[in-house]
Coordinates of C-alpha atoms and ligand atoms in Angstrom, one line a residue:
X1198 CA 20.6 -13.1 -69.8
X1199 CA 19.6 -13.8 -73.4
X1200 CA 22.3 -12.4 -76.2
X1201 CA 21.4 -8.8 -77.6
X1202 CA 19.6 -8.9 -81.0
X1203 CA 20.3 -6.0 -82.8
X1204 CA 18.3 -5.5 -86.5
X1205 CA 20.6 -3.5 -88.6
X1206 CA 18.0 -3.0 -91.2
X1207 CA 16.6 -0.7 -89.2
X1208 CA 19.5 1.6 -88.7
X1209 CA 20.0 5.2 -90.3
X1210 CA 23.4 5.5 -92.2
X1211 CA 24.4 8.3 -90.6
X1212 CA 23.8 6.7 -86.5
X1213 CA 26.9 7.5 -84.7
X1214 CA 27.8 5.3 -81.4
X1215 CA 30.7 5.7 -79.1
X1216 CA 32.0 4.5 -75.5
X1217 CA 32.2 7.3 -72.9
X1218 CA 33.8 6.8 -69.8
X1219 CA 33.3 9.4 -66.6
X1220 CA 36.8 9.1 -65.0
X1221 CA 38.3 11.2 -61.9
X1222 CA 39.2 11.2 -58.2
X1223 CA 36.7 9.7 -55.4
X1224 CA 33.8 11.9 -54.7
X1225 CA 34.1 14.3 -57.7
X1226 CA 29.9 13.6 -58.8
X1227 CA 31.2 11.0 -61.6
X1228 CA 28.0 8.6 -60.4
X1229 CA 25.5 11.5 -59.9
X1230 CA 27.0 13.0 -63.4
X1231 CA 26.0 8.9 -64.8
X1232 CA 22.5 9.4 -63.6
X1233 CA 22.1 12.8 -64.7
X1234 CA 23.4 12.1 -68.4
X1235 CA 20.7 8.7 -68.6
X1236 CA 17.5 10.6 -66.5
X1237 CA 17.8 7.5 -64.0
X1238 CA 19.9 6.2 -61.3
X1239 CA 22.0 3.0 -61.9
X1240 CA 25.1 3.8 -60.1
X1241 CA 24.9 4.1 -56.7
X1242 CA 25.9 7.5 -55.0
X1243 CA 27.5 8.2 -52.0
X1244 CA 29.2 11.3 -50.0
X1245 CA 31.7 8.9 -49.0
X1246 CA 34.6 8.2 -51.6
X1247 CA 35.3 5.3 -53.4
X1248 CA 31.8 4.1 -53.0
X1249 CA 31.9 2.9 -56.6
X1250 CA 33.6 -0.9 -57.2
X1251 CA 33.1 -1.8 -60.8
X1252 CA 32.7 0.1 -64.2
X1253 CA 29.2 0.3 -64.7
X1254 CA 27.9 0.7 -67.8
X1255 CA 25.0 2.6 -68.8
X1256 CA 23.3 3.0 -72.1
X1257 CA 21.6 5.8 -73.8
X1258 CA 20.3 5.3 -77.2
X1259 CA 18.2 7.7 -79.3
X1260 CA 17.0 7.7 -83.1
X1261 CA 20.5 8.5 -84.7
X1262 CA 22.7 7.9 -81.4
X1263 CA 23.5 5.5 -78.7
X1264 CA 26.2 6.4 -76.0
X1265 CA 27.5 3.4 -73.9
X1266 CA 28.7 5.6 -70.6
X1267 CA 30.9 3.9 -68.2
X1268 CA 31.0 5.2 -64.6
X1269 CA 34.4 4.2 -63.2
X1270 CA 35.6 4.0 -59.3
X1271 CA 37.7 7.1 -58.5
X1272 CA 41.2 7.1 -59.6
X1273 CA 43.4 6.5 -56.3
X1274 CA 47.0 4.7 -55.7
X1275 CA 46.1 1.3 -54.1
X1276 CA 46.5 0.0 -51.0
X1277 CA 44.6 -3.6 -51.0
X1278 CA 43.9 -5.7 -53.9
X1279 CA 40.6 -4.8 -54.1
X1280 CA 42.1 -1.7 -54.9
X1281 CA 43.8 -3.0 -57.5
X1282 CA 40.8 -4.5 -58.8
X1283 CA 39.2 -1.1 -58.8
X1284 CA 41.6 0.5 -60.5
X1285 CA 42.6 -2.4 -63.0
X1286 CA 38.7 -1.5 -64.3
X1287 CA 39.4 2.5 -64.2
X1288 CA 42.0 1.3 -66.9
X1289 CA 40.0 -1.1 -69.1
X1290 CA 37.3 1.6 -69.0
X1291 CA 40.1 4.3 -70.4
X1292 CA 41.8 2.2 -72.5
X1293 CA 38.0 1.4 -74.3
X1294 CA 36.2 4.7 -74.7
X1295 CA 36.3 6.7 -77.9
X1296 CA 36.0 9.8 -75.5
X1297 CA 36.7 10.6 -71.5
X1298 CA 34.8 13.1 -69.5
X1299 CA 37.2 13.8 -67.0
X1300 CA 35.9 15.3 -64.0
X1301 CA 37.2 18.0 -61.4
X1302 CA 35.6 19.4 -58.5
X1303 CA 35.4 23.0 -59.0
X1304 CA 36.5 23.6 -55.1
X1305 CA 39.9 21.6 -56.0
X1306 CA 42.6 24.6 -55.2
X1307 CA 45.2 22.2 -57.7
X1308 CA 44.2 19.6 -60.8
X1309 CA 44.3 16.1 -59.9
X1310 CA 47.8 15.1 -61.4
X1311 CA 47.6 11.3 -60.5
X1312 CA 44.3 11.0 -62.7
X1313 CA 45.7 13.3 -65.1
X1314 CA 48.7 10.7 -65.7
X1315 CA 46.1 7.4 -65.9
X1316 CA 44.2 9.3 -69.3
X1317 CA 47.5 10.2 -70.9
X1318 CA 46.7 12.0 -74.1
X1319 CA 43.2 10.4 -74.5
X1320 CA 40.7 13.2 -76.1
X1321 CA 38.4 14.0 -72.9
X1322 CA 36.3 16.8 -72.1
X1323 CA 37.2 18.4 -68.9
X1324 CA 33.7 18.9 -67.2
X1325 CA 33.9 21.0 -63.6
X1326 CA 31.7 19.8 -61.3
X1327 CA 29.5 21.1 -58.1
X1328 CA 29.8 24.5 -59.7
X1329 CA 26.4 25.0 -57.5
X1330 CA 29.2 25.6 -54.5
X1331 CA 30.9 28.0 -55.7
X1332 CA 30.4 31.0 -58.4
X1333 CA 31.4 30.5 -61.8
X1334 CA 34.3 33.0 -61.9
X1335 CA 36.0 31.6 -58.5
X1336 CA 36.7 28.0 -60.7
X1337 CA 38.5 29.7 -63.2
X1338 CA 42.0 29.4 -61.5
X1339 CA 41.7 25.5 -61.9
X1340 CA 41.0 25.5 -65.2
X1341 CA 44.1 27.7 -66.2
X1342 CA 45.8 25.1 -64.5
X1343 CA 44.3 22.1 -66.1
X1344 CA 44.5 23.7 -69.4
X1345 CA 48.4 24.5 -69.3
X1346 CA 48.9 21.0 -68.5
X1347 CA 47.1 19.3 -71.5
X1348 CA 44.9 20.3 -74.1
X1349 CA 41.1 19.3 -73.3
X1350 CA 38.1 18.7 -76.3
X1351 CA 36.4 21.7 -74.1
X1352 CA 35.3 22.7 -70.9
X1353 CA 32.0 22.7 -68.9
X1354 CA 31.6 24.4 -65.8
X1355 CA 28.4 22.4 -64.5
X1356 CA 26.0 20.3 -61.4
X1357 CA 25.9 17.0 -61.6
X1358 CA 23.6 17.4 -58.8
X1359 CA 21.3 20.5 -60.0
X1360 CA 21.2 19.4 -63.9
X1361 CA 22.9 22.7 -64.4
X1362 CA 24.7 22.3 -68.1
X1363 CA 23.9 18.5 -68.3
X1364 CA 22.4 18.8 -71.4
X1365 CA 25.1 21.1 -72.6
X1366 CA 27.3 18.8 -72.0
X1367 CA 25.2 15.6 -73.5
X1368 CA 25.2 18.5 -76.6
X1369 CA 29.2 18.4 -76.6
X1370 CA 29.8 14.7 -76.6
X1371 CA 27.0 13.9 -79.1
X1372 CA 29.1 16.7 -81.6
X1373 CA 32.4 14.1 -81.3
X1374 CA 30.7 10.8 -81.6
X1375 CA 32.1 8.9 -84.4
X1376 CA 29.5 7.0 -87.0
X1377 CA 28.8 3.6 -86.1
X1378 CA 26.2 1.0 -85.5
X1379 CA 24.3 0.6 -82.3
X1380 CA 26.4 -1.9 -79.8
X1381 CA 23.4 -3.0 -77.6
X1382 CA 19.6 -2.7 -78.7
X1383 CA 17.7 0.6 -78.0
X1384 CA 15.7 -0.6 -75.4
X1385 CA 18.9 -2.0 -73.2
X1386 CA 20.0 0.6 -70.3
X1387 CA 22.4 -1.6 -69.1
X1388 CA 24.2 -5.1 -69.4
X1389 CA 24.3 -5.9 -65.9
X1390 CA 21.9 -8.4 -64.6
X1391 CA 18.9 -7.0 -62.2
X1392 CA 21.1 -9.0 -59.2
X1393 CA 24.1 -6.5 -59.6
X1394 CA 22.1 -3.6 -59.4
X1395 CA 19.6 -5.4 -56.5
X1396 CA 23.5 -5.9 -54.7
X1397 CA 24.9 -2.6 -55.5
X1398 CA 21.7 -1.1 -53.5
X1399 CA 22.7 -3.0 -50.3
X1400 CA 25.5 -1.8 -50.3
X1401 CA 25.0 1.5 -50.8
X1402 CA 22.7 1.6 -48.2
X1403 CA 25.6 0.2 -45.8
X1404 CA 28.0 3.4 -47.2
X1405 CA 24.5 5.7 -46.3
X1406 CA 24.3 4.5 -42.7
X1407 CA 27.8 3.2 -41.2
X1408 CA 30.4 5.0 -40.6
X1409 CA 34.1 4.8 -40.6
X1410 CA 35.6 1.3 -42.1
X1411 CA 32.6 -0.4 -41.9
X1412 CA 30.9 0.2 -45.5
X1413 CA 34.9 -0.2 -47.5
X1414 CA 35.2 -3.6 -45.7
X1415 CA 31.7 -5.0 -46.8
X1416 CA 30.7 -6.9 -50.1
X1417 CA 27.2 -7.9 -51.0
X1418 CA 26.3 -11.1 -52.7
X1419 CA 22.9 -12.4 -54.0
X1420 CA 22.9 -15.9 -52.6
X1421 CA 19.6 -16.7 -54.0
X1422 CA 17.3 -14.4 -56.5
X1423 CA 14.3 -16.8 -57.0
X1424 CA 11.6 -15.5 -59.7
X1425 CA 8.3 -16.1 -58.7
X1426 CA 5.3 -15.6 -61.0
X1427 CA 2.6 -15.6 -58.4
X1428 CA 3.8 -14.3 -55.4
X1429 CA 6.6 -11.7 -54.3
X1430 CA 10.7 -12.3 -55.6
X1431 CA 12.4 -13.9 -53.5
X1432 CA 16.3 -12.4 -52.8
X1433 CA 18.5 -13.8 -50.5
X1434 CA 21.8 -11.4 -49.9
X1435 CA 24.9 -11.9 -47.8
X1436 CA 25.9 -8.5 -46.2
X1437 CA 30.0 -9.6 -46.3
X1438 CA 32.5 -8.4 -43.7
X1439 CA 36.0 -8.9 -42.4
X1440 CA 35.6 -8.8 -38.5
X1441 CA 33.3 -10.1 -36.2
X1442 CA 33.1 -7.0 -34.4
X1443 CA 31.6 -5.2 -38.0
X1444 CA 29.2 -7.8 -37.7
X1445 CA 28.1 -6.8 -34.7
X1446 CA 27.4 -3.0 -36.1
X1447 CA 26.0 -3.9 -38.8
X1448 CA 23.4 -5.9 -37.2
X1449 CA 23.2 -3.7 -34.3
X1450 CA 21.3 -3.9 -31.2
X1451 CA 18.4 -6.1 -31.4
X1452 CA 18.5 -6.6 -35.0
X1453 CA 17.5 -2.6 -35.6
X1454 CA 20.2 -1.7 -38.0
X1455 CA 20.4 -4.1 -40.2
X1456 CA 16.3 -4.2 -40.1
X1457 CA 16.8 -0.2 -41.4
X1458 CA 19.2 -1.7 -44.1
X1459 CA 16.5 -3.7 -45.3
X1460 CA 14.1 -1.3 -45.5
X1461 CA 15.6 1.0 -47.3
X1462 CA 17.2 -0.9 -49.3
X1463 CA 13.9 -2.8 -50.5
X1464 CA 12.2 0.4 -50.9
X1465 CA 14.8 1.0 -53.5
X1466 CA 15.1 -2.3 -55.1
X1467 CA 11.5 -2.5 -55.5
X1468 CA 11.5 0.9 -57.4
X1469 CA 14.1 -0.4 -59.8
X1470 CA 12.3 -3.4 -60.6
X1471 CA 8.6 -2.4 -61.1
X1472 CA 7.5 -4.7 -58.1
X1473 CA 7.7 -5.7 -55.0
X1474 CA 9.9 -8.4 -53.5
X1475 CA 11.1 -10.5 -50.4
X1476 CA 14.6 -9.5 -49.1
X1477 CA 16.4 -11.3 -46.6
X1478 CA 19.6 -10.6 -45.7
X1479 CA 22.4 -12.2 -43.8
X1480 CA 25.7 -11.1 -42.5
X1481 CA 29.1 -13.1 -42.8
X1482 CA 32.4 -12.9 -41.6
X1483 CA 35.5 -13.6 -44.3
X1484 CA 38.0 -12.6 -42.6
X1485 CA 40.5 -9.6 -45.0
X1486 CA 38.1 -10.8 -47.8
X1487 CA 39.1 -7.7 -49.8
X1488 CA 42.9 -9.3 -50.3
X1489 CA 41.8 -12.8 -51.1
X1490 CA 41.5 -13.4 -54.8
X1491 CA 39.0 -16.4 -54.6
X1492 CA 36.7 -14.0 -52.5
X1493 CA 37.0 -11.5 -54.4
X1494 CA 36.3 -12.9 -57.6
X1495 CA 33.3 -14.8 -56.0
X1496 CA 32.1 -11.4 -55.1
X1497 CA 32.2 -10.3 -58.5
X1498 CA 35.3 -7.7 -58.0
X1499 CA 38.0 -9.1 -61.0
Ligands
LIG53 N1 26.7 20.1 -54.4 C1 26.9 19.2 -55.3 N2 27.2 17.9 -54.8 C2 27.4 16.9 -55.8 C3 27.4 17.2 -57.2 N3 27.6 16.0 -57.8 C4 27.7 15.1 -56.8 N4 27.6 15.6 -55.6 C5 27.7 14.9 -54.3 O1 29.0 14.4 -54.1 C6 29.1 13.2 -53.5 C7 29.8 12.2 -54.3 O2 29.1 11.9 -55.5 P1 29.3 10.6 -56.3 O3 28.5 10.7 -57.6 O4 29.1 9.4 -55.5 O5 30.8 10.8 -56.7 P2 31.8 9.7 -57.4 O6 32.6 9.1 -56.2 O7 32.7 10.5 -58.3 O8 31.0 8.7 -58.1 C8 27.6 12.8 -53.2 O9 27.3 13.2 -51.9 C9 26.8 13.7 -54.3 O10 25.5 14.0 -53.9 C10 27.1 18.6 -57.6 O11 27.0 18.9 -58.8 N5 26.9 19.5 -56.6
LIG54 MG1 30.9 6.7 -57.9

């Protein structure tokens, strides 16, 4: 990717820019929340936990504004270094932002101590999430509870989901942005390369249609992305596992599953880019890949 160019000539005096990172447990909507606050999906969504690796980042920019969101993996106490690579970005991605949305679900009976503890006494909004579950009145318990234990910037019952108090709470960060130049140009959603995102769809795919341990023990990578002008892309990705037996289900019998992978998958990556493309994909074993430092840094994870 070439280097940002950002013309500073062309900026009002009074633009404001901050970081904004989404942080909570596992499953709370913090990726659906990320595609609700930029009008388009570039983090992948799930209703299994911890579907989300990396921070990603996610830009939105207007006239006098640009917000640089990060969606983080849920906060969780780790069990495998991947894990630890997971949460070793949920704390770069506190540790940067100028302001947190912290998110709850509104069905949680108690407040999520352990992700309480990770934000310290960083200035986040508490936003309550999947209100569309539950009625309004009936989350009020949890945020008595929340708000004796720290003191929040404010607090938004609201659907990730539905929209419902989105733009509310878009209208509550963009009061506490401080002044300050654009960080990426205007036209920038991300600053990922189009192979991430092209891999993050595989695998969410895999999370949509295995079950059990299959999706948390795979990793995608783009072996080969070729560009080419006058016919379809070409992208070659290795669908990663630990066990041969995974394998096996992934491919499933007579090729069918992984064919459905593909499919859907394409369908998807060819809507992100604008046009269509040639996807191939492969399966490999590495055996306890997600403990093994050189794989997981060739996978992208650290
Ligand atoms: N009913 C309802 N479901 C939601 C809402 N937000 C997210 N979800 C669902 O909750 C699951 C987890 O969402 P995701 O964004 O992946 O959560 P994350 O792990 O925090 O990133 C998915 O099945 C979403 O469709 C919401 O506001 N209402
Ligand atoms: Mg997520």
């Amino acid at each position: 990717m070439t280097e940002p160019v950002i013309n500073l000539d062309d900026i009002p005096p009074d633009h404001r820019s901050a970081y904004v990172s989404l942080v909570g447990k596992p499953n709370v909507g913090k990726s659906t929340l990320m595609n609700a606050l930029l009008g388009r999906k570039l983090s992948i969504v799930t209703p299994k936990a911890q579907t989300t690796r990396h921070r990603i980042l996610g830009i939105f920019s207007d006239e006098t504004t640009q917000i640089i969101f990060l969606d983080t993996p849920g906060i969780i106490k780790p069990r495998y270094k991947l894990q630890e690579s997971m949460m070793h970005s949920v704390h770069g991605a506190i540790a940067d932002a100028d302001l947190l949305v912290f998110m709850a679900d509104a069905r949680q009976d108690h407040p999520d101590t352990l992700s309480l503890e990770q934000i310290g006494d960083r200035p986040a909004i508490l936003a309550v999430n999947k209100i569309d579950l539950i009625q309004q009145k009936e989350a009020l318990p949890l945020v008595e509870q929340y708000m004796e234990l720290r003191a929040f910037e404010t607090v938004i019952p609201l659907s990730a989901l539905k929209g419902f108090n989105v733009d509310v709470l878009m209208a509550e960060i963009k009061k506490r942005l401080p002044l300050g130049p654009p960080f990426y140009p205007k036209d920038m959603i991300s600053e990922h390369p189009e192979r991430f995102f092209v891999a993050e769809i595989i695998r969410e795919k895999v999370f949509q249609q295995y079950k059990q341990e299959v999706p948390y023990s795979t990793a995608v990578n783009i072996a080969n992305y070729e560009e080419r002008p006058d016919g379809k892309d070409l992208i070659e990705a290795e669908i990663v596992v630990e066990r041969q037996t995974q394998k096996g289900i992934l491919i499933g019998k007579g090729g069918r599953a992984l064919k459905k992978v593909g499919t859907a998958a394409r369908l998807d990556i060819e809507a992100f880019l604008g046009k269509p493309v040639f996807l191939k994909l492969f399966v490999k074993v590495r055996s306890d890949w997600r403990n093994r430092d050189v794989l997981l840094r060739s996978y992208g994870y650290r």
